[in-house]
Structures are given as C-alpha cells and as structure tokens.
Tab-separated table of C-alpha atoms and ligand atoms in Angstrom:
chain	number	residue	atom	x	y	z
A	299	UNK	CA	-83.251	54.133	-2.681
A	300	UNK	CA	-86.851	53.715	-1.686
A	301	UNK	CA	-87.782	55.953	1.153
A	302	UNK	CA	-90.670	55.116	3.412
A	303	UNK	CA	-88.978	52.104	4.947
A	304	UNK	CA	-89.177	54.069	8.171
A	305	UNK	CA	-91.194	57.093	9.182
A	306	UNK	CA	-90.745	60.073	11.447
A	307	UNK	CA	-93.041	58.359	13.922
A	308	UNK	CA	-90.578	55.447	14.147
A	309	UNK	CA	-87.853	57.861	15.208
A	310	UNK	CA	-90.179	59.631	17.633
A	311	UNK	CA	-91.109	56.321	19.264
A	312	UNK	CA	-87.424	55.626	19.948
A	313	UNK	CA	-86.761	59.205	21.063
A	314	UNK	CA	-89.259	58.645	23.884
A	315	UNK	CA	-86.586	56.421	25.416
A	316	UNK	CA	-83.961	59.143	25.345
A	317	UNK	CA	-83.532	61.184	28.505
A	318	UNK	CA	-82.644	64.851	28.607
A	319	UNK	CA	-79.319	64.988	30.487
A	320	UNK	CA	-80.451	67.910	32.627
A	321	UNK	CA	-83.813	66.664	33.856
A	322	UNK	CA	-83.716	62.945	33.131
A	323	UNK	CA	-87.115	63.269	31.420
A	324	UNK	CA	-87.732	61.979	27.922
A	325	UNK	CA	-86.920	64.524	25.237
A	326	UNK	CA	-90.270	64.124	23.448
A	327	UNK	CA	-92.221	64.941	26.589
A	328	UNK	CA	-90.029	67.976	27.334
A	329	UNK	CA	-90.504	69.333	23.813
A	330	UNK	CA	-86.830	69.168	22.950
A	331	UNK	CA	-87.247	67.339	19.639
A	332	UNK	CA	-87.440	69.725	16.715
A	333	UNK	CA	-87.667	69.075	12.986
A	334	UNK	CA	-87.023	65.562	11.707
A	335	UNK	CA	-86.294	65.016	8.023
A	336	UNK	CA	-85.721	61.750	6.206
A	337	UNK	CA	-83.646	61.245	3.099
A	338	UNK	CA	-83.516	57.609	2.041
A	339	UNK	CA	-81.601	55.663	4.676
A	340	UNK	CA	-80.517	58.822	6.448
A	341	UNK	CA	-82.242	61.206	8.792
A	342	UNK	CA	-81.552	64.611	10.270
A	343	UNK	CA	-83.022	65.679	13.533
A	344	UNK	CA	-82.947	68.825	15.595
A	345	UNK	CA	-82.519	68.378	19.309
A	346	UNK	CA	-82.809	71.156	21.848
A	347	UNK	CA	-80.289	71.091	24.668
A	348	UNK	CA	-80.038	73.612	27.464
A	349	UNK	CA	-76.776	75.472	28.061
A	350	UNK	CA	-76.511	73.372	31.255
A	351	UNK	CA	-76.054	70.310	29.018
A	352	UNK	CA	-73.664	72.045	26.595
A	353	UNK	CA	-70.576	70.100	27.818
A	354	UNK	CA	-72.375	66.868	26.915
A	355	UNK	CA	-73.106	67.575	23.230
A	356	UNK	CA	-70.627	65.024	21.878
A	357	UNK	CA	-71.799	62.337	24.283
A	358	UNK	CA	-75.467	63.035	23.563
A	359	UNK	CA	-74.801	62.917	19.816
A	360	UNK	CA	-73.062	59.549	20.024
A	361	UNK	CA	-75.622	58.008	22.372
A	362	UNK	CA	-78.568	59.230	20.347
A	363	UNK	CA	-77.086	58.092	17.041
A	364	UNK	CA	-76.393	54.648	18.509
A	365	UNK	CA	-79.892	54.374	20.015
A	366	UNK	CA	-81.654	55.409	16.798
A	367	UNK	CA	-79.609	53.333	14.358
A	368	UNK	CA	-79.963	50.277	16.590
A	369	UNK	CA	-83.724	50.631	16.968
A	370	UNK	CA	-85.056	52.091	13.721
A	371	UNK	CA	-84.973	49.414	11.043
A	372	UNK	CA	-83.393	50.661	7.828
A	373	UNK	CA	-81.842	53.801	9.377
A	374	UNK	CA	-78.169	54.001	8.442
A	375	UNK	CA	-77.101	57.398	9.687
A	376	UNK	CA	-78.662	60.222	11.618
A	377	UNK	CA	-77.306	63.744	11.799
A	378	UNK	CA	-78.081	65.568	15.028
A	379	UNK	CA	-78.367	69.340	14.882
A	380	UNK	CA	-78.346	70.990	18.278
A	381	UNK	CA	-80.428	74.052	19.002
A	382	UNK	CA	-80.621	75.898	22.294
A	383	UNK	CA	-83.509	74.895	24.522
A	384	UNK	CA	-84.241	77.486	27.165
A	385	UNK	CA	-85.274	76.372	30.610
A	386	UNK	CA	-84.875	78.897	33.417
A	387	UNK	CA	-83.403	77.754	36.722
A	388	UNK	CA	-85.796	77.578	39.655
A	389	UNK	CA	-84.830	79.384	42.871
A	390	UNK	CA	-83.094	76.990	45.255
A	391	UNK	CA	-83.769	76.728	48.966
A	392	UNK	CA	-84.944	79.535	51.200
A	393	UNK	CA	-82.176	81.749	49.893
A	394	UNK	CA	-83.593	81.620	46.366
A	395	UNK	CA	-80.316	81.163	44.476
A	396	UNK	CA	-81.121	80.725	40.792
A	397	UNK	CA	-78.789	77.908	39.793
A	398	UNK	CA	-79.470	74.524	38.254
A	399	UNK	CA	-76.515	72.702	39.786
A	400	UNK	CA	-74.396	73.587	42.773
A	401	UNK	CA	-71.079	71.766	42.901
A	402	UNK	CA	-68.834	71.744	45.970
A	403	UNK	CA	-65.150	71.130	45.323
A	404	UNK	CA	-63.446	69.727	48.412
A	405	UNK	CA	-60.337	67.934	49.551
A	406	UNK	CA	-59.098	66.138	52.615
A	407	UNK	CA	-56.219	68.556	53.108
A	408	UNK	CA	-54.785	71.794	51.778
A	409	UNK	CA	-52.275	72.270	49.018
A	410	UNK	CA	-53.547	69.530	46.724
A	411	UNK	CA	-54.804	71.961	44.077
A	412	UNK	CA	-58.443	72.087	45.161
A	413	UNK	CA	-58.864	75.803	44.384
A	414	UNK	CA	-57.055	75.415	41.067
A	415	UNK	CA	-59.388	72.552	40.117
A	416	UNK	CA	-62.484	74.443	41.324
A	417	UNK	CA	-61.513	77.387	39.132
A	418	UNK	CA	-60.656	75.084	36.212
A	419	UNK	CA	-64.047	73.365	36.474
A	420	UNK	CA	-65.805	76.750	36.520
A	421	UNK	CA	-63.856	78.064	33.503
A	422	UNK	CA	-64.158	74.729	31.683
A	423	UNK	CA	-67.943	74.613	32.008
A	424	UNK	CA	-68.103	78.240	30.915
A	425	UNK	CA	-65.948	77.487	27.861
A	426	UNK	CA	-68.512	74.865	26.842
A	427	UNK	CA	-71.235	77.518	26.859
A	428	UNK	CA	-72.704	77.168	30.358
A	429	UNK	CA	-73.430	80.122	32.596
A	430	UNK	CA	-71.274	79.661	35.674
A	431	UNK	CA	-70.525	81.380	38.978
A	432	UNK	CA	-67.567	80.678	41.237
A	433	UNK	CA	-67.834	81.054	44.992
A	434	UNK	CA	-64.843	80.759	47.263
A	435	UNK	CA	-66.067	79.271	50.551
A	436	UNK	CA	-62.520	78.487	51.647
A	437	UNK	CA	-62.897	81.179	54.278
A	438	UNK	CA	-59.721	80.219	56.160
A	439	UNK	CA	-57.413	80.507	53.147
A	440	UNK	CA	-59.233	82.080	50.225
A	441	UNK	CA	-56.990	81.656	47.184
A	442	UNK	CA	-59.478	82.245	44.370
A	443	UNK	CA	-58.741	86.031	44.266
A	444	UNK	CA	-55.023	85.296	43.789
A	445	UNK	CA	-55.576	82.554	41.203
A	446	UNK	CA	-57.933	84.769	39.179
A	447	UNK	CA	-56.084	88.047	39.682
A	448	UNK	CA	-59.033	89.761	41.344
A	449	UNK	CA	-59.056	92.056	44.350
A	450	UNK	CA	-60.971	94.846	46.045
A	451	UNK	CA	-64.211	95.044	47.913
A	452	UNK	CA	-67.235	94.257	45.780
A	453	UNK	CA	-69.763	97.046	45.455
A	454	UNK	CA	-73.037	96.840	47.284
A	455	UNK	CA	-75.987	98.172	45.312
A	456	UNK	CA	-79.400	98.287	46.972
A	457	UNK	CA	-78.308	95.744	49.574
A	458	UNK	CA	-77.085	93.312	46.921
A	459	UNK	CA	-73.416	92.429	46.580
A	460	UNK	CA	-72.146	92.912	43.036
A	461	UNK	CA	-69.705	90.039	42.510
A	462	UNK	CA	-66.422	90.614	40.703
A	463	UNK	CA	-66.540	89.445	37.106
A	464	UNK	CA	-63.774	87.461	35.402
A	465	UNK	CA	-64.380	87.084	31.676
A	466	UNK	CA	-68.019	87.734	32.523
A	467	UNK	CA	-68.111	85.042	35.232
A	468	UNK	CA	-69.368	86.220	38.643
A	469	UNK	CA	-66.894	85.452	41.435
A	470	UNK	CA	-67.276	85.956	45.174
A	471	UNK	CA	-64.692	85.330	47.881
A	472	UNK	CA	-63.991	86.185	51.489
A	473	UNK	CA	-60.626	87.284	50.135
A	474	UNK	CA	-62.319	90.366	48.672
A	475	UNK	CA	-63.450	91.408	52.127
A	476	UNK	CA	-60.418	90.755	54.335
A	477	UNK	CA	-56.851	91.869	53.558
A	478	UNK	CA	-54.752	88.992	52.124
A	479	UNK	CA	-52.196	89.117	54.938
A	480	UNK	CA	-54.704	89.058	57.793
A	481	UNK	CA	-55.693	85.733	59.308
A	482	UNK	CA	-59.401	85.070	59.419
A	483	UNK	CA	-60.733	84.154	62.844
A	484	UNK	CA	-64.324	83.090	62.630
A	485	UNK	CA	-66.763	81.613	65.030
A	486	UNK	CA	-69.355	79.178	63.736
A	487	UNK	CA	-72.325	81.590	63.596
A	488	UNK	CA	-70.239	84.252	61.808
A	489	UNK	CA	-69.169	81.708	59.218
A	490	UNK	CA	-72.734	80.601	58.746
A	491	UNK	CA	-73.762	84.254	58.315
A	492	UNK	CA	-71.023	84.999	55.799
A	493	UNK	CA	-71.776	81.947	53.658
A	494	UNK	CA	-75.499	82.700	53.763
A	495	UNK	CA	-74.803	86.256	52.620
A	496	UNK	CA	-72.566	85.108	49.815
A	497	UNK	CA	-75.304	82.867	48.489
A	498	UNK	CA	-78.377	84.952	49.237
A	499	UNK	CA	-77.238	88.549	48.836
A	500	UNK	CA	-74.904	88.267	45.854
A	501	UNK	CA	-76.153	89.175	42.406
A	502	UNK	CA	-75.327	85.830	40.794
A	503	UNK	CA	-77.905	86.172	38.038
A	504	UNK	CA	-79.258	82.961	36.516
A	505	UNK	CA	-76.693	80.193	36.621
A	506	UNK	CA	-76.387	76.745	35.152
A	507	UNK	CA	-73.645	75.934	37.638
A	508	UNK	CA	-72.391	77.476	40.847
A	509	UNK	CA	-68.979	76.005	41.658
A	510	UNK	CA	-68.021	76.317	45.325
A	511	UNK	CA	-64.415	76.052	46.477
A	512	UNK	CA	-64.747	74.470	49.934
A	513	UNK	CA	-62.319	74.720	52.838
A	514	UNK	CA	-60.224	71.545	53.100
A	515	UNK	CA	-61.126	68.830	55.576
A	516	UNK	CA	-63.661	70.260	57.964
A	517	UNK	CA	-67.376	69.673	57.715
A	518	UNK	CA	-68.901	72.852	59.153
A	519	UNK	CA	-69.175	74.775	55.888
A	520	UNK	CA	-70.515	71.707	54.122
A	521	UNK	CA	-73.141	71.385	56.830
A	522	UNK	CA	-74.049	75.068	56.588
A	523	UNK	CA	-74.348	74.835	52.807
A	524	UNK	CA	-76.422	71.681	52.899
A	525	UNK	CA	-78.849	73.438	55.244
A	526	UNK	CA	-79.172	76.426	52.946
A	527	UNK	CA	-79.783	74.763	49.606
A	528	UNK	CA	-79.708	71.391	47.900
A	529	UNK	CA	-76.172	70.757	46.690
A	530	UNK	CA	-75.998	68.694	43.520
A	531	UNK	CA	-72.755	67.036	44.467
A	532	UNK	CA	-69.173	67.217	45.610
A	533	UNK	CA	-65.957	66.750	43.664
A	534	UNK	CA	-62.985	65.565	45.721
A	535	UNK	CA	-59.482	66.621	44.710
A	536	UNK	CA	-56.523	64.592	45.935
A	537	UNK	CA	-52.930	63.798	45.111
A	538	UNK	CA	-51.780	60.222	44.522
A	539	UNK	CA	-49.768	59.532	47.680
A	540	UNK	CA	-51.282	57.289	50.343
A	541	UNK	CA	-51.572	59.906	53.116
A	542	UNK	CA	-53.459	62.276	50.832
A	543	UNK	CA	-55.763	59.475	49.733
A	544	UNK	CA	-56.648	58.620	53.316
A	545	UNK	CA	-57.706	62.235	53.876
A	546	UNK	CA	-59.660	62.213	50.610
A	547	UNK	CA	-61.607	59.168	51.766
A	548	UNK	CA	-62.425	61.043	54.986
A	549	UNK	CA	-63.646	64.003	52.926
A	550	UNK	CA	-65.890	61.675	50.926
A	551	UNK	CA	-67.330	60.269	54.163
A	552	UNK	CA	-67.888	63.816	55.449
A	553	UNK	CA	-69.864	64.854	52.346
A	554	UNK	CA	-71.905	61.681	52.473
A	555	UNK	CA	-72.674	62.308	56.143
A	556	UNK	CA	-74.265	65.665	55.317
A	557	UNK	CA	-76.127	64.048	52.406
A	558	UNK	CA	-74.169	65.692	49.618
A	559	UNK	CA	-73.705	63.112	46.862
A	560	UNK	CA	-70.107	62.618	45.769
A	561	UNK	CA	-69.743	63.100	42.011
A	562	UNK	CA	-66.217	61.733	41.918
A	563	UNK	CA	-62.511	62.142	42.557
A	564	UNK	CA	-59.826	64.014	40.618
A	565	UNK	CA	-56.208	62.964	40.954
A	566	UNK	CA	-54.168	66.152	40.749
A	567	UNK	CA	-50.377	66.414	40.544
A	568	UNK	CA	-50.523	62.964	39.043
A	569	UNK	CA	-47.016	62.560	37.675
A	570	UNK	CA	-44.683	65.101	36.117
A	571	UNK	CA	-44.061	65.002	32.390
A	572	UNK	CA	-40.662	66.424	31.588
A	573	UNK	CA	-41.184	69.223	29.073
A	574	UNK	CA	-37.884	68.453	27.290
A	575	UNK	CA	-37.962	64.666	27.019
A	576	UNK	CA	-41.660	63.918	27.543
A	577	UNK	CA	-40.659	61.321	30.117
A	578	UNK	CA	-43.133	60.833	32.958
A	579	UNK	CA	-41.998	60.829	36.595
A	580	UNK	CA	-44.547	59.609	39.133
A	581	UNK	CA	-43.371	61.777	42.010
A	582	UNK	CA	-46.246	60.856	44.314
A	583	UNK	CA	-46.866	57.393	42.850
A	584	UNK	CA	-49.623	56.826	40.307
A	585	UNK	CA	-53.090	55.373	39.907
A	586	UNK	CA	-53.760	55.577	43.660
A	587	UNK	CA	-56.816	57.770	43.398
A	588	UNK	CA	-58.409	55.686	40.671
A	589	UNK	CA	-58.005	52.548	42.762
A	590	UNK	CA	-59.194	54.245	45.943
A	591	UNK	CA	-62.187	55.768	44.112
A	592	UNK	CA	-63.240	52.282	43.008
A	593	UNK	CA	-62.800	50.972	46.567
A	594	UNK	CA	-65.098	53.646	48.005
A	595	UNK	CA	-67.543	53.293	45.130
A	596	UNK	CA	-66.960	56.779	43.721
A	597	UNK	CA	-66.510	57.701	40.045
A	598	UNK	CA	-63.028	58.702	38.927
A	599	UNK	CA	-63.141	62.008	37.050
A	600	UNK	CA	-59.604	62.171	35.662
A	601	UNK	CA	-55.970	62.866	36.398
A	602	UNK	CA	-54.021	66.092	35.925
A	603	UNK	CA	-50.207	66.074	35.884
A	604	UNK	CA	-48.022	68.511	37.795
A	605	UNK	CA	-47.272	71.142	35.266
A	606	UNK	CA	-45.083	74.198	35.577
A	607	UNK	CA	-47.500	76.231	33.433
A	608	UNK	CA	-50.438	75.461	35.727
A	609	UNK	CA	-48.500	76.759	38.736
A	610	UNK	CA	-47.278	79.811	36.806
A	611	UNK	CA	-50.725	80.734	35.518
A	612	UNK	CA	-52.071	80.392	39.063
A	613	UNK	CA	-49.405	82.688	40.438
A	614	UNK	CA	-50.048	85.214	37.676
A	615	UNK	CA	-53.783	85.289	38.363
A	616	UNK	CA	-54.480	83.646	34.997
A	617	UNK	CA	-55.806	80.258	36.085
A	618	UNK	CA	-58.608	80.540	33.519
A	619	UNK	CA	-55.989	79.963	30.822
A	620	UNK	CA	-55.024	76.457	32.016
A	621	UNK	CA	-56.911	75.033	29.050
A	622	UNK	CA	-54.106	76.297	26.816
A	623	UNK	CA	-51.493	74.152	28.600
A	624	UNK	CA	-50.594	70.559	27.619
A	625	UNK	CA	-52.980	69.428	30.393
A	626	UNK	CA	-55.852	71.421	28.848
A	627	UNK	CA	-57.460	68.369	27.227
A	628	UNK	CA	-57.318	66.394	30.498
A	629	UNK	CA	-58.908	69.330	32.341
A	630	UNK	CA	-61.640	69.636	29.721
A	631	UNK	CA	-62.347	65.924	30.129
A	632	UNK	CA	-62.709	66.375	33.899
A	633	UNK	CA	-65.361	69.060	33.249
A	634	UNK	CA	-67.275	66.798	30.878
A	635	UNK	CA	-67.104	64.011	33.459
A	636	UNK	CA	-68.503	66.294	36.157
A	637	UNK	CA	-71.435	67.234	33.886
A	638	UNK	CA	-71.852	63.582	32.954
A	639	UNK	CA	-72.134	62.512	36.602
A	640	UNK	CA	-74.887	65.085	37.119
A	641	UNK	CA	-76.664	63.628	34.088
A	642	UNK	CA	-76.335	60.148	35.602
A	643	UNK	CA	-77.990	61.492	38.762
A	644	UNK	CA	-80.804	63.092	36.742
A	645	UNK	CA	-81.323	59.850	34.838
A	646	UNK	CA	-81.616	57.865	38.031
A	647	UNK	CA	-83.944	60.386	39.667
A	648	UNK	CA	-85.669	62.406	36.939
A	649	UNK	CA	-86.806	65.854	37.992
A	650	UNK	CA	-90.512	66.514	37.786
A	651	UNK	CA	-92.045	68.944	35.256
A	652	UNK	CA	-91.432	71.582	37.931
A	653	UNK	CA	-87.916	71.474	39.271
A	654	UNK	CA	-88.009	71.076	43.055
A	655	UNK	CA	-88.178	74.233	45.110
A	656	UNK	CA	-86.897	73.258	48.506
A	657	UNK	CA	-86.905	75.258	51.667
B	768	LIG	P1	-55.517	74.007	47.580
B	768	LIG	O1	-56.740	74.776	47.210
B	768	LIG	O2	-55.734	72.532	47.639
B	768	LIG	O3	-54.839	74.521	48.820
B	768	LIG	P2	-54.260	75.349	45.308
B	768	LIG	O4	-55.230	75.167	44.184
B	768	LIG	O5	-54.220	76.679	45.980
B	768	LIG	O6	-54.455	74.195	46.392
B	768	LIG	O7	-52.842	74.943	44.740
B	768	LIG	C1	-51.678	74.955	45.538
B	768	LIG	C2	-50.503	75.295	44.638
B	768	LIG	O8	-50.287	74.221	43.725
B	768	LIG	C3	-50.716	76.527	43.795
B	768	LIG	O9	-49.488	77.194	43.683
B	768	LIG	C4	-51.137	75.976	42.429
B	768	LIG	O10	-50.778	76.834	41.361
B	768	LIG	C5	-50.335	74.702	42.387
B	768	LIG	N1	-50.953	73.647	41.580
B	768	LIG	C6	-52.191	73.118	41.681
B	768	LIG	N2	-52.378	72.132	40.774
B	768	LIG	C7	-51.231	72.040	40.052
B	768	LIG	C8	-50.772	71.231	38.964
B	768	LIG	N3	-51.550	70.288	38.428
B	768	LIG	N4	-49.521	71.443	38.492
B	768	LIG	C9	-48.720	72.401	39.042
B	768	LIG	N5	-49.068	73.186	40.056
B	768	LIG	C10	-50.316	73.016	40.570
C-alpha cells in the first residue's frame, strides 16, 4: 500500500479542531499531541490527557477516531495512545483551594441517597485515576463518616486540618467534630465559618475534583460556597415519585439562583430488581426524573436501582465498594456523565491559557 497519501501535517490540521476536555482549548495549542506515526492507511498518535480527564478516555478515543477518519482522506484507522499530561490546578477563590472542579451534590429533600451518590461519584472518579477529595457540607445530618466508616477528630498540624483518608482520598465532615448523637445547632455566621475552614484550612492537596455533599433543600450553604469559590456545577439527586421531583426542581432553581450551573439529575432508587427472579418493580414509578430533567432543561445523568447491597455497604461503612454491586456499571456511567458535562462546559467556554484565579 502506497504511503504518503496523507501526511502527519494532515492529521495535525484536523487535531486543531479537537478540544481538550478539561480546558476546551485545542490539543495542538496546549501541547497535548505527542508522536504521530503513519503506516499505510493507518496511523498511531499519542495524546496527553490530564488525570482530570481520565474518566473520558473512551469517549475521547471514539470522538477523535471519528473526527480523524472523517477528515483525513485515505486514513482508515487511527490508534490513540494516551499519556499523562500534567497541568497543576490553580488556587481557587480567596481561600486558595487547589482543585480543578468543585462539584456540589444536592437534593430537594433528605433520604433520597444524596450522600451515597456524592460518595459514589467521589470514589468513581478516583477509580478512573482522578485525584479526588470529598467534603461533607451536610452540617445538619452529616452521614459521610458513617457511609465511609470513618470517625474521630482530625489532627491539626501547624493550623492546618489533616483530613481523614479513605483509600488515600481526603475526606472532611462536620461529623468528625461533633458526636454522632448530638444535634447540630448552627447560626448562619457559624455555618459560614465552619464551611470556610473546611475549604481553606484543610490539607486537601492538589485535587482534580472536590465533591461536596450539600445539605438537602436549603440555599444558605450553597450561597456561602458560591461566595467562597467558583463552583463548577451541581448534581441533583432525586427519587422517581412526583413529590420528590417537585423538590428536586426547587433545588435546581436554588442552585441556578446562586449562579451554580446544574450539571444534571440522577434518579436514585429507580426501581427494584428482584435478586432471585431479575424482575423489576417500579416502587416509586419510573422515568419521572428523566422526563422532569428534560422539562427543566437539565441533563439526565443516569438511574440507579434500589439495591440491598448498596444499603448494606452504606451501613457497614463500605460505600466505596458500591462499584462491585450489580449497579456498579450504572454508577460508573453516572461518573463519566458528570465528567462529560464538565467537558461540555469547558467546550462552550474554553479556559484561557491561565486558568482563572477568582477572588
Ligand atoms: P441522603 O443523603 O439523601 O439523606 P443517604 O445517602 O444517606 O441519603 O441514603 C439514605 C439511605 O438510603 C441510606 O441507608 C443508604 O444506604 C440508602 N440508599 C441510598 N441509595 C440507595 C440505593 N440505590 N439502594 C438502596 N439503598 C440506598
């Protein structure tokens, strides 16, 4: 087969139209294109992706292959080899948190599995290779310590709070500071102070993602957070029944009011699949969240059934293992969809050569 029907430069010209999922800038300009080799009708190319984009490898591969084969005449197949591209996070806001994306996980009401989903998103992104922190801002009913099996006051070293680590993931919660059986009575300024301290004075290290488990319903913590640093977006967890959906729509409106973009909705407890027969029972109805998400112009991120193992793992402090349950694949898909929505945002509003330092 005669080579030379297309050149490296032909591929490079097309690659200029491909946006890095993290920054939305073209991958040639950002220096993410490595070696390109051509063998007849086939090509191999190295592409650098940051660990922030790790959940999107399969999607990037497919999109890039489609773009190149459609636009480079004579190119039949291209193999993409990923290499790690390092790009340090810039400090965010006045508090200087070093995280690339900050994701708030909220719900209209309690008990819908918000904390379980927040933890699952954190563990799922970490499983893909991202560096992740998990912050429990559900100050009225912190359940992250219970779900992760963590307890005890974090150490303070040189005025910095050392977060608890779960499988190497830093975790911070009000539940570490107040006994589990004591109600938390907070006034607004105290709450503001506690949340500020969690973000500013905790040794989070350099993060790709900080996942924040929000208190259900109310807007004060969301407002506090949005004043402290730019939040990348909110994920809304709801169950399929109508009353829960109404509250979820209110939560979406609340996030939009404080200018936090809504990344999408997760329908949790979406049907029960009988472990013995495999038959599905739609206890709370089905498809409600997907329909409602479309009505309020919000992406739908996926549905997770009610599963005995998810509840058990939560009660045993092993929520990080939910990916080993039959719903593991659906949960992994939710994580990819969250990362994908952030990439959509970056594509629409590419970040400059310097990531924004707000404050
Ligand atoms: P929230 O944060 O909304 O109050 P939690 O995440 O604390 O809710 O979950 C409430 C309870 O429901 C917990 O016992 C948790 O283990 C359980 N749970 C959450 N999601 C599921 C699910 N998909 N299947 C089974 N149990 C679940």
